[in-house]
Amino acid sequence: LIPITWFLLLYKHKHELHVPLLSQNEEMLLNERDSKISLSHLKFLFKDYKGTKWWFEVAEMYRRIMFVGVLPLFTPSPSKRASLGCMFAIASFVYFREEEPFREAFTNKIACIAQITILLTFYTALSIGTGVVIDFGMGDLGIGLFLVSINILVFALVIVLTWSRFQKIQMEQQWRRPLTTQELYVVQKVMMEENENEREESFEGSCFNRESDGIELASLPSSSSSSPSSSSSSSHKRKQRRSVEEKDVIATEILNQNLLQPKDVVMTKRVGAGAFGEV
């Protein structure tokens, strides 16, 4: 009854929980969903899953109940129970491998490894029930050592994957740092270049009327009259222009320091061909 109750609570908020896959800013939409106050009491049920798999925690609970509670009571034959366990384990592995319900790729890998472990355990039980292990001359000690070795191997593999993920996160944190004032200026200049182009186009549109037989001058920018204020204005403009030129020189130096030059790029391996040529 508890999983059903959880599913009804989740289904009540399905419009807020569902985030389509491959949508723009998917991660940002998921973070916004997780921060909603109306969903805070249900966050432990969906926060680890993708936007389209908000219901998966309920399915996962029933899957575990199937392995632990239903399968042992399904049939009195140990061989049949082991065979059904192998079938369910294979089905679970295929689903985790193809659908990848978790948001973290690392968690999906761990889930697949867990299903393989379950499959090997049930396969060992099936081999015991059918007498196959006797043909290989394996006794109880050998079977026990085999199962223990499988679990130790899986545990070691999980440790290796966890350590590699930890190193990756540490490397990303080393690269991440606050931008300096000069670097921030470079980023803002690159991001605002498109807006400046749009302003220039709008200025041209306001000054000219395009007719079918040519271009007609509609208005001219107001020119300053010759006065003492005009000289001070031109001097101020020259100072601004020099300041901008100095910032552009600094920006070019920063780009040259942080970006790879074409002469420094060496092709070591040809992967394939893409839309813009070889990769």
mmCIF file of C-alpha atoms in Angstrom:
data_model
loop_
_atom_site.group_PDB
_atom_site.id
_atom_site.type_symbol
_atom_site.label_atom_id
_atom_site.label_comp_id
_atom_site.label_asym_id
_atom_site.label_seq_id
_atom_site.Cartn_x
_atom_site.Cartn_y
_atom_site.Cartn_z
ATOM 1 C CA LEU A 1 0.000 0.000 0.000
ATOM 2 C CA ILE A 2 2.878 2.410 0.695
ATOM 3 C CA PRO A 3 4.211 2.359 -2.906
ATOM 4 C CA ILE A 4 0.674 2.884 -4.232
ATOM 5 C CA THR A 5 0.205 5.848 -1.899
ATOM 6 C CA TRP A 6 3.491 7.336 -3.065
ATOM 7 C CA PHE A 7 2.503 6.876 -6.697
ATOM 8 C CA LEU A 8 -0.826 8.647 -6.138
ATOM 9 C CA LEU A 9 0.971 11.568 -4.482
ATOM 10 C CA LEU A 10 3.439 11.766 -7.379
ATOM 11 C CA TYR A 11 0.710 11.430 -9.990
ATOM 12 C CA LYS A 12 -1.120 14.349 -8.424
ATOM 13 C CA HIS A 13 1.871 16.580 -9.279
ATOM 14 C CA LYS A 14 2.857 14.911 -12.563
ATOM 15 C CA HIS A 15 2.586 18.157 -14.547
ATOM 16 C CA GLU A 16 5.200 19.752 -12.282
ATOM 17 C CA LEU A 17 7.383 16.637 -12.157
ATOM 18 C CA HIS A 18 7.553 15.802 -15.849
ATOM 19 C CA VAL A 19 10.484 17.350 -17.736
ATOM 20 C CA PRO A 20 10.840 16.176 -21.377
ATOM 21 C CA LEU A 21 14.127 14.638 -22.426
ATOM 22 C CA LEU A 22 16.430 16.545 -24.805
ATOM 23 C CA SER A 23 14.658 19.789 -23.984
ATOM 24 C CA GLN A 24 16.618 23.011 -23.901
ATOM 25 C CA ASN A 25 18.152 23.752 -20.501
ATOM 26 C CA GLU A 26 17.013 20.375 -19.201
ATOM 27 C CA GLU A 27 19.324 20.458 -16.191
ATOM 28 C CA MET A 28 18.151 23.958 -15.293
ATOM 29 C CA LEU A 29 14.506 22.835 -15.504
ATOM 30 C CA LEU A 30 15.256 19.858 -13.260
ATOM 31 C CA ASN A 31 16.944 22.107 -10.689
ATOM 32 C CA GLU A 32 13.946 24.451 -10.756
ATOM 33 C CA ARG A 33 11.640 21.467 -10.241
ATOM 34 C CA ASP A 34 13.700 20.238 -7.297
ATOM 35 C CA SER A 35 13.575 23.656 -5.640
ATOM 36 C CA LYS A 36 9.771 24.006 -5.746
ATOM 37 C CA ILE A 37 8.248 24.258 -2.279
ATOM 38 C CA SER A 38 5.092 22.435 -3.390
ATOM 39 C CA LEU A 39 7.202 19.330 -4.164
ATOM 40 C CA SER A 40 9.571 19.464 -1.202
ATOM 41 C CA HIS A 41 7.739 16.707 0.716
ATOM 42 C CA LEU A 42 8.119 14.351 -2.286
ATOM 43 C CA LYS A 43 11.659 15.281 -3.288
ATOM 44 C CA PHE A 44 13.175 12.061 -1.908
ATOM 45 C CA LEU A 45 11.062 10.086 -4.409
ATOM 46 C CA PHE A 46 12.101 11.779 -7.671
ATOM 47 C CA LYS A 47 15.250 13.904 -7.204
ATOM 48 C CA ASP A 48 17.634 11.144 -8.375
ATOM 49 C CA TYR A 49 15.703 10.309 -11.551
ATOM 50 C CA LYS A 50 15.314 11.922 -14.953
ATOM 51 C CA GLY A 51 12.406 14.223 -15.681
ATOM 52 C CA THR A 52 10.446 11.541 -17.537
ATOM 53 C CA LYS A 53 11.105 8.900 -14.853
ATOM 54 C CA TRP A 54 9.511 10.678 -11.883
ATOM 55 C CA TRP A 55 7.542 7.482 -11.127
ATOM 56 C CA PHE A 56 10.509 5.105 -11.142
ATOM 57 C CA GLU A 57 11.036 4.931 -7.367
ATOM 58 C CA VAL A 58 7.644 3.205 -7.051
ATOM 59 C CA ALA A 59 8.532 0.727 -9.818
ATOM 60 C CA GLU A 60 11.907 0.105 -8.171
ATOM 61 C CA MET A 61 10.227 -0.753 -4.868
ATOM 62 C CA TYR A 62 7.954 -3.297 -6.550
ATOM 63 C CA ARG A 63 10.943 -4.749 -8.421
ATOM 64 C CA ARG A 64 12.737 -5.346 -5.125
ATOM 65 C CA ILE A 65 9.595 -6.808 -3.587
ATOM 66 C CA MET A 66 9.408 -9.171 -6.559
ATOM 67 C CA PHE A 67 12.943 -10.454 -5.977
ATOM 68 C CA VAL A 68 12.755 -10.692 -2.181
ATOM 69 C CA GLY A 69 9.099 -11.423 -1.348
ATOM 70 C CA VAL A 70 7.259 -12.822 -4.343
ATOM 71 C CA LEU A 71 9.857 -14.926 -6.155
ATOM 72 C CA PRO A 72 10.590 -17.305 -3.215
ATOM 73 C CA LEU A 73 6.838 -18.048 -2.928
ATOM 74 C CA PHE A 74 6.200 -18.287 -6.658
ATOM 75 C CA THR A 75 6.943 -22.006 -6.992
ATOM 76 C CA PRO A 76 8.219 -24.759 -4.658
ATOM 77 C CA SER A 77 10.893 -25.842 -7.167
ATOM 78 C CA PRO A 78 14.299 -24.244 -6.472
ATOM 79 C CA SER A 79 15.327 -24.630 -10.115
ATOM 80 C CA LYS A 80 12.238 -22.807 -11.345
ATOM 81 C CA ARG A 81 12.740 -20.036 -8.815
ATOM 82 C CA ALA A 82 16.337 -19.649 -9.938
ATOM 83 C CA SER A 83 15.268 -19.623 -13.599
ATOM 84 C CA LEU A 84 12.687 -16.912 -12.940
ATOM 85 C CA GLY A 85 15.286 -14.970 -10.963
ATOM 86 C CA CYS A 86 17.654 -15.094 -13.960
ATOM 87 C CA MET A 87 14.885 -13.891 -16.273
ATOM 88 C CA PHE A 88 13.955 -10.970 -13.991
ATOM 89 C CA ALA A 89 17.633 -10.047 -13.539
ATOM 90 C CA ILE A 90 18.217 -10.015 -17.314
ATOM 91 C CA ALA A 91 15.074 -7.916 -17.845
ATOM 92 C CA SER A 92 16.207 -5.472 -15.136
ATOM 93 C CA PHE A 93 19.679 -5.209 -16.655
ATOM 94 C CA VAL A 94 18.277 -4.510 -20.133
ATOM 95 C CA TYR A 95 15.981 -1.821 -18.777
ATOM 96 C CA PHE A 96 18.693 -0.066 -16.757
ATOM 97 C CA ARG A 97 21.102 -0.316 -19.689
ATOM 98 C CA GLU A 98 18.711 1.052 -22.338
ATOM 99 C CA GLU A 99 16.588 3.540 -20.404
ATOM 100 C CA GLU A 100 19.163 4.867 -17.897
ATOM 101 C CA PRO A 101 16.526 6.195 -15.483
ATOM 102 C CA PHE A 102 18.949 7.972 -13.138
ATOM 103 C CA ARG A 103 20.155 11.525 -13.740
ATOM 104 C CA GLU A 104 23.754 10.610 -12.968
ATOM 105 C CA ALA A 105 25.487 8.368 -15.526
ATOM 106 C CA PHE A 106 27.597 6.961 -12.689
ATOM 107 C CA THR A 107 24.483 5.728 -10.854
ATOM 108 C CA ASN A 108 23.218 4.024 -14.030
ATOM 109 C CA LYS A 109 26.512 2.133 -14.312
ATOM 110 C CA ILE A 110 26.292 0.990 -10.689
ATOM 111 C CA ALA A 111 22.697 -0.174 -11.270
ATOM 112 C CA CYS A 112 23.777 -2.257 -14.285
ATOM 113 C CA ILE A 113 26.603 -3.832 -12.274
ATOM 114 C CA ALA A 114 24.135 -4.685 -9.486
ATOM 115 C CA GLN A 115 21.857 -6.479 -11.955
ATOM 116 C CA ILE A 116 24.786 -8.528 -13.254
ATOM 117 C CA THR A 117 25.598 -9.543 -9.684
ATOM 118 C CA ILE A 118 22.008 -10.630 -9.090
ATOM 119 C CA LEU A 119 22.044 -12.562 -12.376
ATOM 120 C CA LEU A 120 25.230 -14.448 -11.439
ATOM 121 C CA THR A 121 23.810 -15.267 -8.011
ATOM 122 C CA PHE A 122 20.614 -16.744 -9.443
ATOM 123 C CA TYR A 123 22.584 -18.551 -12.151
ATOM 124 C CA THR A 124 24.720 -20.158 -9.462
ATOM 125 C CA ALA A 125 21.554 -21.252 -7.651
ATOM 126 C CA LEU A 126 20.240 -22.674 -10.923
ATOM 127 C CA SER A 127 23.488 -24.580 -11.445
ATOM 128 C CA ILE A 128 23.197 -26.056 -7.949
ATOM 129 C CA GLY A 129 19.556 -27.040 -8.499
ATOM 130 C CA THR A 130 20.259 -28.748 -11.832
ATOM 131 C CA GLY A 131 23.433 -30.438 -10.655
ATOM 132 C CA VAL A 132 25.685 -28.722 -13.178
ATOM 133 C CA VAL A 133 28.233 -27.763 -10.516
ATOM 134 C CA ILE A 134 28.672 -31.438 -9.645
ATOM 135 C CA ASP A 135 29.855 -32.134 -13.187
ATOM 136 C CA PHE A 136 32.565 -29.493 -12.699
ATOM 137 C CA GLY A 137 33.593 -31.049 -9.414
ATOM 138 C CA MET A 138 32.667 -28.013 -7.315
ATOM 139 C CA GLY A 139 31.593 -28.583 -3.749
ATOM 140 C CA ASP A 140 29.908 -26.296 -1.266
ATOM 141 C CA LEU A 141 33.216 -24.598 -0.473
ATOM 142 C CA GLY A 142 33.930 -23.891 -4.133
ATOM 143 C CA ILE A 143 30.452 -22.462 -4.721
ATOM 144 C CA GLY A 144 30.732 -20.269 -1.654
ATOM 145 C CA LEU A 145 34.145 -18.985 -2.725
ATOM 146 C CA PHE A 146 32.773 -18.270 -6.210
ATOM 147 C CA LEU A 147 29.885 -16.183 -4.856
ATOM 148 C CA VAL A 148 32.130 -14.343 -2.411
ATOM 149 C CA SER A 149 34.635 -13.637 -5.195
ATOM 150 C CA ILE A 150 31.887 -12.198 -7.412
ATOM 151 C CA ASN A 151 30.706 -9.810 -4.708
ATOM 152 C CA ILE A 152 34.281 -8.763 -3.839
ATOM 153 C CA LEU A 153 35.005 -8.138 -7.529
ATOM 154 C CA VAL A 154 31.868 -6.030 -7.901
ATOM 155 C CA PHE A 155 32.708 -4.104 -4.735
ATOM 156 C CA ALA A 156 36.225 -3.428 -6.044
ATOM 157 C CA LEU A 157 34.816 -2.280 -9.393
ATOM 158 C CA VAL A 158 32.472 0.128 -7.625
ATOM 159 C CA ILE A 159 35.429 1.534 -5.651
ATOM 160 C CA VAL A 160 37.420 2.054 -8.870
ATOM 161 C CA LEU A 161 34.506 3.827 -10.578
ATOM 162 C CA THR A 162 33.910 5.962 -7.495
ATOM 163 C CA TRP A 163 37.576 6.943 -7.323
ATOM 164 C CA SER A 164 37.692 7.869 -11.027
ATOM 165 C CA ARG A 165 34.551 9.963 -10.597
ATOM 166 C CA PHE A 166 36.056 11.668 -7.552
ATOM 167 C CA GLN A 167 39.226 12.523 -9.506
ATOM 168 C CA LYS A 168 37.146 13.924 -12.346
ATOM 169 C CA ILE A 169 35.209 16.150 -9.946
ATOM 170 C CA GLN A 170 38.460 17.317 -8.326
ATOM 171 C CA MET A 171 39.913 18.184 -11.729
ATOM 172 C CA GLU A 172 36.801 20.166 -12.658
ATOM 173 C CA GLN A 173 36.993 22.063 -9.372
ATOM 174 C CA GLN A 174 40.623 22.959 -10.056
ATOM 175 C CA TRP A 175 39.673 24.477 -13.401
ATOM 176 C CA ARG A 176 36.743 26.387 -11.981
ATOM 177 C CA ARG A 177 37.629 29.761 -10.486
ATOM 178 C CA PRO A 178 36.135 33.270 -10.380
ATOM 179 C CA LEU A 179 36.818 35.341 -13.489
ATOM 180 C CA THR A 180 39.101 38.329 -13.178
ATOM 181 C CA THR A 181 37.880 41.768 -14.216
ATOM 182 C CA GLN A 182 39.747 41.562 -17.522
ATOM 183 C CA GLU A 183 38.433 38.068 -18.303
ATOM 184 C CA LEU A 184 34.919 39.149 -17.420
ATOM 185 C CA TYR A 185 35.290 42.037 -19.869
ATOM 186 C CA VAL A 186 36.287 39.592 -22.623
ATOM 187 C CA VAL A 187 33.258 37.382 -21.951
ATOM 188 C CA GLN A 188 30.869 40.350 -21.869
ATOM 189 C CA LYS A 189 32.315 41.754 -25.094
ATOM 190 C CA VAL A 190 31.865 38.437 -26.903
ATOM 191 C CA MET A 191 28.322 37.970 -25.567
ATOM 192 C CA MET A 192 27.289 41.563 -26.383
ATOM 193 C CA GLU A 193 28.668 41.552 -29.928
ATOM 194 C CA GLU A 194 25.401 40.226 -31.326
ATOM 195 C CA ASN A 195 23.408 42.899 -29.482
ATOM 196 C CA GLU A 196 25.661 45.605 -30.919
ATOM 197 C CA ASN A 197 25.054 44.281 -34.413
ATOM 198 C CA GLU A 198 21.312 44.384 -33.805
ATOM 199 C CA ARG A 199 21.541 47.992 -32.586
ATOM 200 C CA GLU A 200 23.460 48.970 -35.719
ATOM 201 C CA GLU A 201 20.816 47.368 -37.911
ATOM 202 C CA SER A 202 18.043 49.170 -36.030
ATOM 203 C CA PHE A 203 19.925 52.467 -36.418
ATOM 204 C CA GLU A 204 20.179 51.946 -40.156
ATOM 205 C CA GLY A 205 16.498 51.142 -40.307
ATOM 206 C CA SER A 206 15.602 54.333 -38.438
ATOM 207 C CA CYS A 207 17.719 56.539 -40.743
ATOM 208 C CA PHE A 208 16.720 55.034 -44.067
ATOM 209 C CA ASN A 209 13.448 54.128 -45.720
ATOM 210 C CA ARG A 210 13.906 51.328 -48.243
ATOM 211 C CA GLU A 211 11.644 51.872 -51.245
ATOM 212 C CA SER A 212 11.116 49.563 -54.153
ATOM 213 C CA ASP A 213 13.261 51.742 -56.437
ATOM 214 C CA GLY A 214 16.064 52.590 -53.984
ATOM 215 C CA ILE A 215 16.867 53.937 -50.542
ATOM 216 C CA GLU A 216 15.479 57.223 -49.260
ATOM 217 C CA LEU A 217 17.152 59.120 -46.427
ATOM 218 C CA ALA A 218 14.512 59.613 -43.770
ATOM 219 C CA SER A 219 16.444 61.262 -40.939
ATOM 220 C CA LEU A 220 19.956 62.215 -39.949
ATOM 221 C CA PRO A 221 21.540 62.024 -36.513
ATOM 222 C CA SER A 222 21.644 65.434 -34.923
ATOM 223 C CA SER A 223 25.081 66.991 -35.430
ATOM 224 C CA SER A 224 26.572 69.179 -32.737
ATOM 225 C CA SER A 225 27.106 72.815 -33.625
ATOM 226 C CA SER A 226 30.513 74.442 -33.376
ATOM 227 C CA SER A 227 30.744 75.513 -29.783
ATOM 228 C CA PRO A 228 33.143 75.151 -26.861
ATOM 229 C CA SER A 229 31.113 72.195 -25.631
ATOM 230 C CA SER A 230 31.735 70.357 -28.917
ATOM 231 C CA SER A 231 35.512 70.352 -28.354
ATOM 232 C CA SER A 232 35.134 68.960 -24.844
ATOM 233 C CA SER A 233 32.703 66.367 -26.178
ATOM 234 C CA SER A 234 35.144 65.279 -28.891
ATOM 235 C CA SER A 235 37.952 65.091 -26.330
ATOM 236 C CA HIS A 236 35.818 62.913 -24.105
ATOM 237 C CA LYS A 237 35.021 60.668 -27.061
ATOM 238 C CA ARG A 238 38.725 60.332 -27.881
ATOM 239 C CA LYS A 239 39.444 59.284 -24.302
ATOM 240 C CA GLN A 240 36.642 56.716 -24.438
ATOM 241 C CA ARG A 241 37.980 55.420 -27.757
ATOM 242 C CA ARG A 242 41.477 55.036 -26.307
ATOM 243 C CA SER A 243 40.079 53.236 -23.282
ATOM 244 C CA VAL A 244 38.175 50.830 -25.494
ATOM 245 C CA GLU A 245 41.256 50.225 -27.646
ATOM 246 C CA GLU A 246 43.352 49.488 -24.553
ATOM 247 C CA LYS A 247 40.734 47.037 -23.304
ATOM 248 C CA ASP A 248 40.652 45.369 -26.737
ATOM 249 C CA VAL A 249 44.432 44.923 -26.625
ATOM 250 C CA ILE A 250 44.186 43.360 -23.155
ATOM 251 C CA ALA A 251 41.323 41.141 -24.317
ATOM 252 C CA THR A 252 43.373 39.932 -27.288
ATOM 253 C CA GLU A 253 46.284 39.088 -24.983
ATOM 254 C CA ILE A 254 43.978 37.127 -22.649
ATOM 255 C CA LEU A 255 42.499 35.203 -25.571
ATOM 256 C CA ASN A 256 45.959 34.380 -26.903
ATOM 257 C CA GLN A 257 46.984 33.114 -23.465
ATOM 258 C CA ASN A 258 43.930 30.890 -22.889
ATOM 259 C CA LEU A 259 42.972 29.708 -26.399
ATOM 260 C CA LEU A 260 44.855 27.208 -28.512
ATOM 261 C CA GLN A 261 46.479 28.540 -31.646
ATOM 262 C CA PRO A 262 45.896 26.635 -34.917
ATOM 263 C CA LYS A 263 49.620 25.892 -35.210
ATOM 264 C CA ASP A 264 49.580 24.220 -31.780
ATOM 265 C CA VAL A 265 46.841 21.723 -32.712
ATOM 266 C CA VAL A 266 48.162 18.363 -33.924
ATOM 267 C CA MET A 267 45.914 15.588 -35.245
ATOM 268 C CA THR A 268 46.831 12.360 -33.476
ATOM 269 C CA LYS A 269 43.855 10.212 -34.438
ATOM 270 C CA ARG A 270 41.152 10.419 -37.086
ATOM 271 C CA VAL A 271 37.810 9.496 -35.511
ATOM 272 C CA GLY A 272 35.402 9.952 -38.435
ATOM 273 C CA ALA A 273 33.582 12.507 -40.518
ATOM 274 C CA GLY A 274 31.019 15.056 -39.359
ATOM 275 C CA ALA A 275 28.862 17.747 -40.896
ATOM 276 C CA PHE A 276 31.793 20.190 -41.061
ATOM 277 C CA GLY A 277 34.451 17.759 -42.246
ATOM 278 C CA GLU A 278 36.712 15.205 -40.653
ATOM 279 C CA VAL A 279 36.799 14.798 -36.894
#
